[in-house]
PDB file of C-alpha atoms in Angstrom:
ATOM      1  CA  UNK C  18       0.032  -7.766 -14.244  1.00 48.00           C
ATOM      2  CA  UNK C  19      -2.649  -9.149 -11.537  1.00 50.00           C
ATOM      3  CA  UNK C  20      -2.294 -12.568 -11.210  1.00 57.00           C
ATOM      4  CA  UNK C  21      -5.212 -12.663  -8.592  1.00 58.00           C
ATOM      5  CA  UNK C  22      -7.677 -10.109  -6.901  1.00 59.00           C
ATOM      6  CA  UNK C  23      -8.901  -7.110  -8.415  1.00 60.00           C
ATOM      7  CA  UNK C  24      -6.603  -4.532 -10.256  1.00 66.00           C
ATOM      8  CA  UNK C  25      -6.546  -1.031  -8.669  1.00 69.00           C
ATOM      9  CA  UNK C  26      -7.679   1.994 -10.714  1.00 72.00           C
ATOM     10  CA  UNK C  27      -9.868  -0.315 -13.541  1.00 74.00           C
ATOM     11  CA  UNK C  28     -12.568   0.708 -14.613  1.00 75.00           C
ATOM     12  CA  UNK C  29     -14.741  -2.134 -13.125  1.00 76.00           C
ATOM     13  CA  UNK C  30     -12.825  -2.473 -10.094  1.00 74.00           C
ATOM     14  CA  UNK C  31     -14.778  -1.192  -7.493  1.00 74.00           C
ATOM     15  CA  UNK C  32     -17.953  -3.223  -9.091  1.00 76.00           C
ATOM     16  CA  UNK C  33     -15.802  -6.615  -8.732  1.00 76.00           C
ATOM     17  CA  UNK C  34     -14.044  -5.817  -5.501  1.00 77.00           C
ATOM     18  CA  UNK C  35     -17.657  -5.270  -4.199  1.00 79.00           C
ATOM     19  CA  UNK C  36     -18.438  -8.643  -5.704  1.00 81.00           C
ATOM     20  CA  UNK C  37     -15.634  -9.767  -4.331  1.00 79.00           C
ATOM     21  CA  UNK C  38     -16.066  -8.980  -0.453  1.00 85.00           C
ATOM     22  CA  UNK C  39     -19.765  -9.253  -0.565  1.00 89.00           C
ATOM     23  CA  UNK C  40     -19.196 -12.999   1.320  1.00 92.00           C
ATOM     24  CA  UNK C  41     -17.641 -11.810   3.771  1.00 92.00           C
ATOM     25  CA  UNK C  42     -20.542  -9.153   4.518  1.00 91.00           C
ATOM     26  CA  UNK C  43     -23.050 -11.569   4.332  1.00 94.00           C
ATOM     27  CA  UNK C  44     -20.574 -13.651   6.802  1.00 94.00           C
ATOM     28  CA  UNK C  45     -20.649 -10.730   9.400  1.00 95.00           C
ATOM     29  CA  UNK C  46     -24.295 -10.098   9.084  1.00 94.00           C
ATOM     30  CA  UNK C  47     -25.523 -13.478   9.670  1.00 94.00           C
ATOM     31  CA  UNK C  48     -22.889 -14.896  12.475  1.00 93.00           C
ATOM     32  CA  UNK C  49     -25.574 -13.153  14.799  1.00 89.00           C
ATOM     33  CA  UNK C  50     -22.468 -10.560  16.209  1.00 92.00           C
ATOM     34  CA  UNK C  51     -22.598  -6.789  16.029  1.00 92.00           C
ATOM     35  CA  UNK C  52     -24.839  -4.093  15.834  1.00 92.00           C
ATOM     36  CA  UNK C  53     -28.105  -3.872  15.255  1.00 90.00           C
ATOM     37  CA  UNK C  54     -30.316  -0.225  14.935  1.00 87.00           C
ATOM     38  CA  UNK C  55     -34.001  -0.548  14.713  1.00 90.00           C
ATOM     39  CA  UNK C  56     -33.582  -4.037  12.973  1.00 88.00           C
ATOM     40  CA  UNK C  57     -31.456  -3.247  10.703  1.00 90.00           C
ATOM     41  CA  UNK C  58     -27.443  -4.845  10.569  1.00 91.00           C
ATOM     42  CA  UNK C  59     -24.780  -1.989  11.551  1.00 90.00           C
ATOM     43  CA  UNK C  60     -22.231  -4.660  12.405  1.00 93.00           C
ATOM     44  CA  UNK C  61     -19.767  -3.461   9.426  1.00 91.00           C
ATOM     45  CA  UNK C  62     -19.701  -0.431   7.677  1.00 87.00           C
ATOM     46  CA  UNK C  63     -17.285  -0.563   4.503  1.00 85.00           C
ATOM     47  CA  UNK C  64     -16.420   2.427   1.990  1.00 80.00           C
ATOM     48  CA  UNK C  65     -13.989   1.157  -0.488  1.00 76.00           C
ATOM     49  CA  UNK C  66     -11.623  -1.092   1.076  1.00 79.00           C
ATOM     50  CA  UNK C  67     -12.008   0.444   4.858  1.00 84.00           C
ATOM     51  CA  UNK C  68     -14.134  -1.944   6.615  1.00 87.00           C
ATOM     52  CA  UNK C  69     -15.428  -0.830  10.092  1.00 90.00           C
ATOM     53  CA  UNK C  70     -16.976  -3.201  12.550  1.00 94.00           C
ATOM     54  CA  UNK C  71     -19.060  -2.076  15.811  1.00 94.00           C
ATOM     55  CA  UNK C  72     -19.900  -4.778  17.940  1.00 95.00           C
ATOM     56  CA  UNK C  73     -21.394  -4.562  21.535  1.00 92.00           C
ATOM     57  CA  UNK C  74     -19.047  -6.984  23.318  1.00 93.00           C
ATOM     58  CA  UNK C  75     -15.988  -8.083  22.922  1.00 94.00           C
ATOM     59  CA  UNK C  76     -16.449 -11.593  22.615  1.00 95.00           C
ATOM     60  CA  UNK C  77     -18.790 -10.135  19.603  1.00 96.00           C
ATOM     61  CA  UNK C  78     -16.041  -8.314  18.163  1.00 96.00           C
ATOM     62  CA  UNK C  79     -13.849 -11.423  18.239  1.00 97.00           C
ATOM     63  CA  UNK C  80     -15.984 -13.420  16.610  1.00 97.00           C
ATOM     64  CA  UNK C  81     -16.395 -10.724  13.876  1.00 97.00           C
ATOM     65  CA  UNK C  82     -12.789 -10.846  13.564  1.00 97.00           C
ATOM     66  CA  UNK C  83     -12.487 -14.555  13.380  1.00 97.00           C
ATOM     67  CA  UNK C  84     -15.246 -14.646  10.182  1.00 96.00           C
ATOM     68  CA  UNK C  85     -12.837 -11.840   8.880  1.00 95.00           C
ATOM     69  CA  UNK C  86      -9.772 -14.131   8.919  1.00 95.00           C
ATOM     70  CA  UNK C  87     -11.512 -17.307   7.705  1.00 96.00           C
ATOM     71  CA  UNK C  88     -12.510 -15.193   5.103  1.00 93.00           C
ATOM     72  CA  UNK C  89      -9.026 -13.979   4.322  1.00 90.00           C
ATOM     73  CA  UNK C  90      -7.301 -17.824   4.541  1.00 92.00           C
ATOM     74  CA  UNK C  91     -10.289 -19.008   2.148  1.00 92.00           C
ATOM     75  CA  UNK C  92     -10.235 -15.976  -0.370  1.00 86.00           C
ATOM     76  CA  UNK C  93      -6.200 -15.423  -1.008  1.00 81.00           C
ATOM     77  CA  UNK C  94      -6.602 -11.979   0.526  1.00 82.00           C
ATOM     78  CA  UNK C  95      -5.038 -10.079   3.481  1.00 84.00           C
ATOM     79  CA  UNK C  96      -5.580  -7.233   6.002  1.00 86.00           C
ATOM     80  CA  UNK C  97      -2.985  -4.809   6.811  1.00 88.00           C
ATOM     81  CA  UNK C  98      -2.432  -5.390  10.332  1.00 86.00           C
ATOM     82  CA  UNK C  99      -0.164  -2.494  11.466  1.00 87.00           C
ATOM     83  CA  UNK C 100      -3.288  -0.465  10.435  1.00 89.00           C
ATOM     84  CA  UNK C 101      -5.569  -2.719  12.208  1.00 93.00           C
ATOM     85  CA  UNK C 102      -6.832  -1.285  15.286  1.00 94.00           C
ATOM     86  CA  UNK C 103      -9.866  -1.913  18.158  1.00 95.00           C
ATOM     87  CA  UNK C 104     -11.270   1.286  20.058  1.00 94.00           C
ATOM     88  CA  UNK C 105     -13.277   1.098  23.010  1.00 94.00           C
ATOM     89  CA  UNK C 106     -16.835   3.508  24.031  1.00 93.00           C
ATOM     90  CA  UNK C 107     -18.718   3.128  26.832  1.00 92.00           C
ATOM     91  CA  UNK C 108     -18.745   3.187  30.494  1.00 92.00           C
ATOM     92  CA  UNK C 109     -15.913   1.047  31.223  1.00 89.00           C
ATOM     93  CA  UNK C 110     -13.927   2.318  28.221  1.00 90.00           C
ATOM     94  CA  UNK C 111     -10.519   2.830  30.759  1.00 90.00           C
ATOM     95  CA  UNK C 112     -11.047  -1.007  31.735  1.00 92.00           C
ATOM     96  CA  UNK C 113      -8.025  -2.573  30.525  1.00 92.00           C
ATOM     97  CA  UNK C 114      -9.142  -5.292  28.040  1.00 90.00           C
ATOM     98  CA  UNK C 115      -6.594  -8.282  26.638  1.00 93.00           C
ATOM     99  CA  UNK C 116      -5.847  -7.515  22.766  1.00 93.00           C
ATOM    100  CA  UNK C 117      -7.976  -9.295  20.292  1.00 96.00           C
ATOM    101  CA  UNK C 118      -6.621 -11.230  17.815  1.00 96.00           C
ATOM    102  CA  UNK C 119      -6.853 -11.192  13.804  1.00 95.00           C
ATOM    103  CA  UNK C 120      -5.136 -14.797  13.198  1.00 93.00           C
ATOM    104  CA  UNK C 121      -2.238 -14.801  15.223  1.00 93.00           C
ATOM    105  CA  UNK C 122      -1.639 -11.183  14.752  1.00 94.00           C
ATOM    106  CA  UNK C 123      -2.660  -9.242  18.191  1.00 95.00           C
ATOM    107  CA  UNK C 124      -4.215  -5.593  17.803  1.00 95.00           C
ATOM    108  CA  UNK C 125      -3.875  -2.708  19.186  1.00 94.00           C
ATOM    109  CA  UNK C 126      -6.541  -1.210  21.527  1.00 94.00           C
ATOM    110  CA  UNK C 127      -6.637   2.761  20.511  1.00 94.00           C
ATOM    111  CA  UNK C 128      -8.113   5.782  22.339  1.00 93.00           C
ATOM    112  CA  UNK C 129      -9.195   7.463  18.695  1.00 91.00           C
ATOM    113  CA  UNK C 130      -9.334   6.364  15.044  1.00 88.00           C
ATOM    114  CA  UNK C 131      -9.689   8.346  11.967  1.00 85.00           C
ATOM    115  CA  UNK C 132     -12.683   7.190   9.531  1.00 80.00           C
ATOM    116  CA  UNK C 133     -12.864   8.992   6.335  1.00 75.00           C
ATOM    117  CA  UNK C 134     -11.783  11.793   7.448  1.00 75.00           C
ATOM    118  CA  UNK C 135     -12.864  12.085  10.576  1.00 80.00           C
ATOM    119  CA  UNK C 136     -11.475  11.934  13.692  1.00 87.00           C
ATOM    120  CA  UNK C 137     -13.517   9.665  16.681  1.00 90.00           C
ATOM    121  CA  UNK C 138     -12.717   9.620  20.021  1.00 92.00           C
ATOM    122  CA  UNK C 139     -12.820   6.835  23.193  1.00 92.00           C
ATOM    123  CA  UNK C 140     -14.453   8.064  26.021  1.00 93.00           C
ATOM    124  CA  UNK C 141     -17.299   6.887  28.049  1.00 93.00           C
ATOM    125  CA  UNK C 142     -20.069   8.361  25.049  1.00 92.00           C
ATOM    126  CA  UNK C 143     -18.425   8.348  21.428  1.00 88.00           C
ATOM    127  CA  UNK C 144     -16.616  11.853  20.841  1.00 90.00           C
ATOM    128  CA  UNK C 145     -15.981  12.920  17.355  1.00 87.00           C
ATOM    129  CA  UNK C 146     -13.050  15.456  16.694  1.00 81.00           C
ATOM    130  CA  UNK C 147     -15.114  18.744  14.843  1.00 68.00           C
ATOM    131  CA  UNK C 148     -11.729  19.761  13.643  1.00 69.00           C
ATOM    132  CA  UNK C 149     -11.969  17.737  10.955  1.00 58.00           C
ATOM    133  CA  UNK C 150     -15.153  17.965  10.141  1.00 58.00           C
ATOM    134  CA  UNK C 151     -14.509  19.951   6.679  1.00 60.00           C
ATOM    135  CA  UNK C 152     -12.645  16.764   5.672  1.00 61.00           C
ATOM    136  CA  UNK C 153     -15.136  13.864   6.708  1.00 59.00           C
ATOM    137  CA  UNK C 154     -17.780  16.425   4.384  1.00 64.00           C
ATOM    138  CA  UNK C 155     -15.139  16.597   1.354  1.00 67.00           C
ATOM    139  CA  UNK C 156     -15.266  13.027   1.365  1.00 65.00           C
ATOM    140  CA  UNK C 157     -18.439  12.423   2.006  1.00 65.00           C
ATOM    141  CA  UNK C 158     -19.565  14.733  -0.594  1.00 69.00           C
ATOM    142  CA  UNK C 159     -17.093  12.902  -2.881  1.00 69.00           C
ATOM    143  CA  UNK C 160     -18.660   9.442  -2.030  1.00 66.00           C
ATOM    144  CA  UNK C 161     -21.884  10.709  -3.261  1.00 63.00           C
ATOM    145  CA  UNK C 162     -21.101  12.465  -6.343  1.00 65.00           C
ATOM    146  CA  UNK C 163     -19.878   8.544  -7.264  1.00 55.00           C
ATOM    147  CA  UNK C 164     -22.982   7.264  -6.275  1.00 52.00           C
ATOM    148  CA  UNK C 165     -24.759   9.577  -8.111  1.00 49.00           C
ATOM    149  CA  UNK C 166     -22.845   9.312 -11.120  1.00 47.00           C
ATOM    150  CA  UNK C 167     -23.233   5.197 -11.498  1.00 45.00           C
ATOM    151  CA  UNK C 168     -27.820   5.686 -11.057  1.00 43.00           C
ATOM    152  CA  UNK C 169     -27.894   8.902 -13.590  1.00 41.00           C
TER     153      UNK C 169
END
């Protein structure tokens, strides 16, 4: 029985866990922190309930991560934290940084992450691991065939 949240495997679930977390997108999007690409908000990417955010600093990605946990405290939800991780690119990606914080919880800083399937990599340029590319495809593929499903 779900007392609160969203059930897993329902029908409408991933329509009301969408409505759901759409707050705290429009939070992240309009706290000014992040990425931006020809105008146009890349400071969280979210498939299901992975949510990715790219900031340029890391004063930027705190504040991202602060929104995220007033979010939480305000919404009865929670982040895994053991699975909560921050990854460096750019030149001073070897610079030893102090770890950020998600509430009181301290993350880990990471040399690579997997991301739907596929593997990226810290270095001075972003590296992505081609070995498993035929994954990240699979579920890309598989993200689309949703998609296309719910419009037809």
């Amino acid at each position: 029985m779900v007392k609160l949240g969203v059930r897993q495997g329902g029908i409408l679930s991933p329509f009301l866990f969408n409505v759901y977390v759409d707050d705290l997108l429009h939070n992240l999007e309009s706290c000014g922190a992040g990425c931006y690409i020809n105008g146009h908000y890349l400071g969280c990417v979210m498939y299901a309930d992975d949510l990715l955010l790219l900031s340029a600093s890391v004063a930027g990605l705190q504040h991202m991560l602060n929104i995220c946990h007033t979010f939480v405290l305000n919404n009865s939800i929670s982040f895994n934290h053991s699975k909560t991780i921050c990854m460096k690119v750019g030149p001073r990606w070897q610079r030893q940084i102090n770890p950020l914080c998600l509430g009181t919880e301290k993350l880990r800083w990471v040399t690579d992450l997997k991301y739907l399937g596929i593997v990226f990599k810290s270095a001075k340029t972003l590296k992505v691991d081609t070995g498993y590319k035929k994954n990240f495809f699979i579920h890309l593929a598989m993200a689309f065939s949703h998609t296309a499903n719910q419009y037809c």
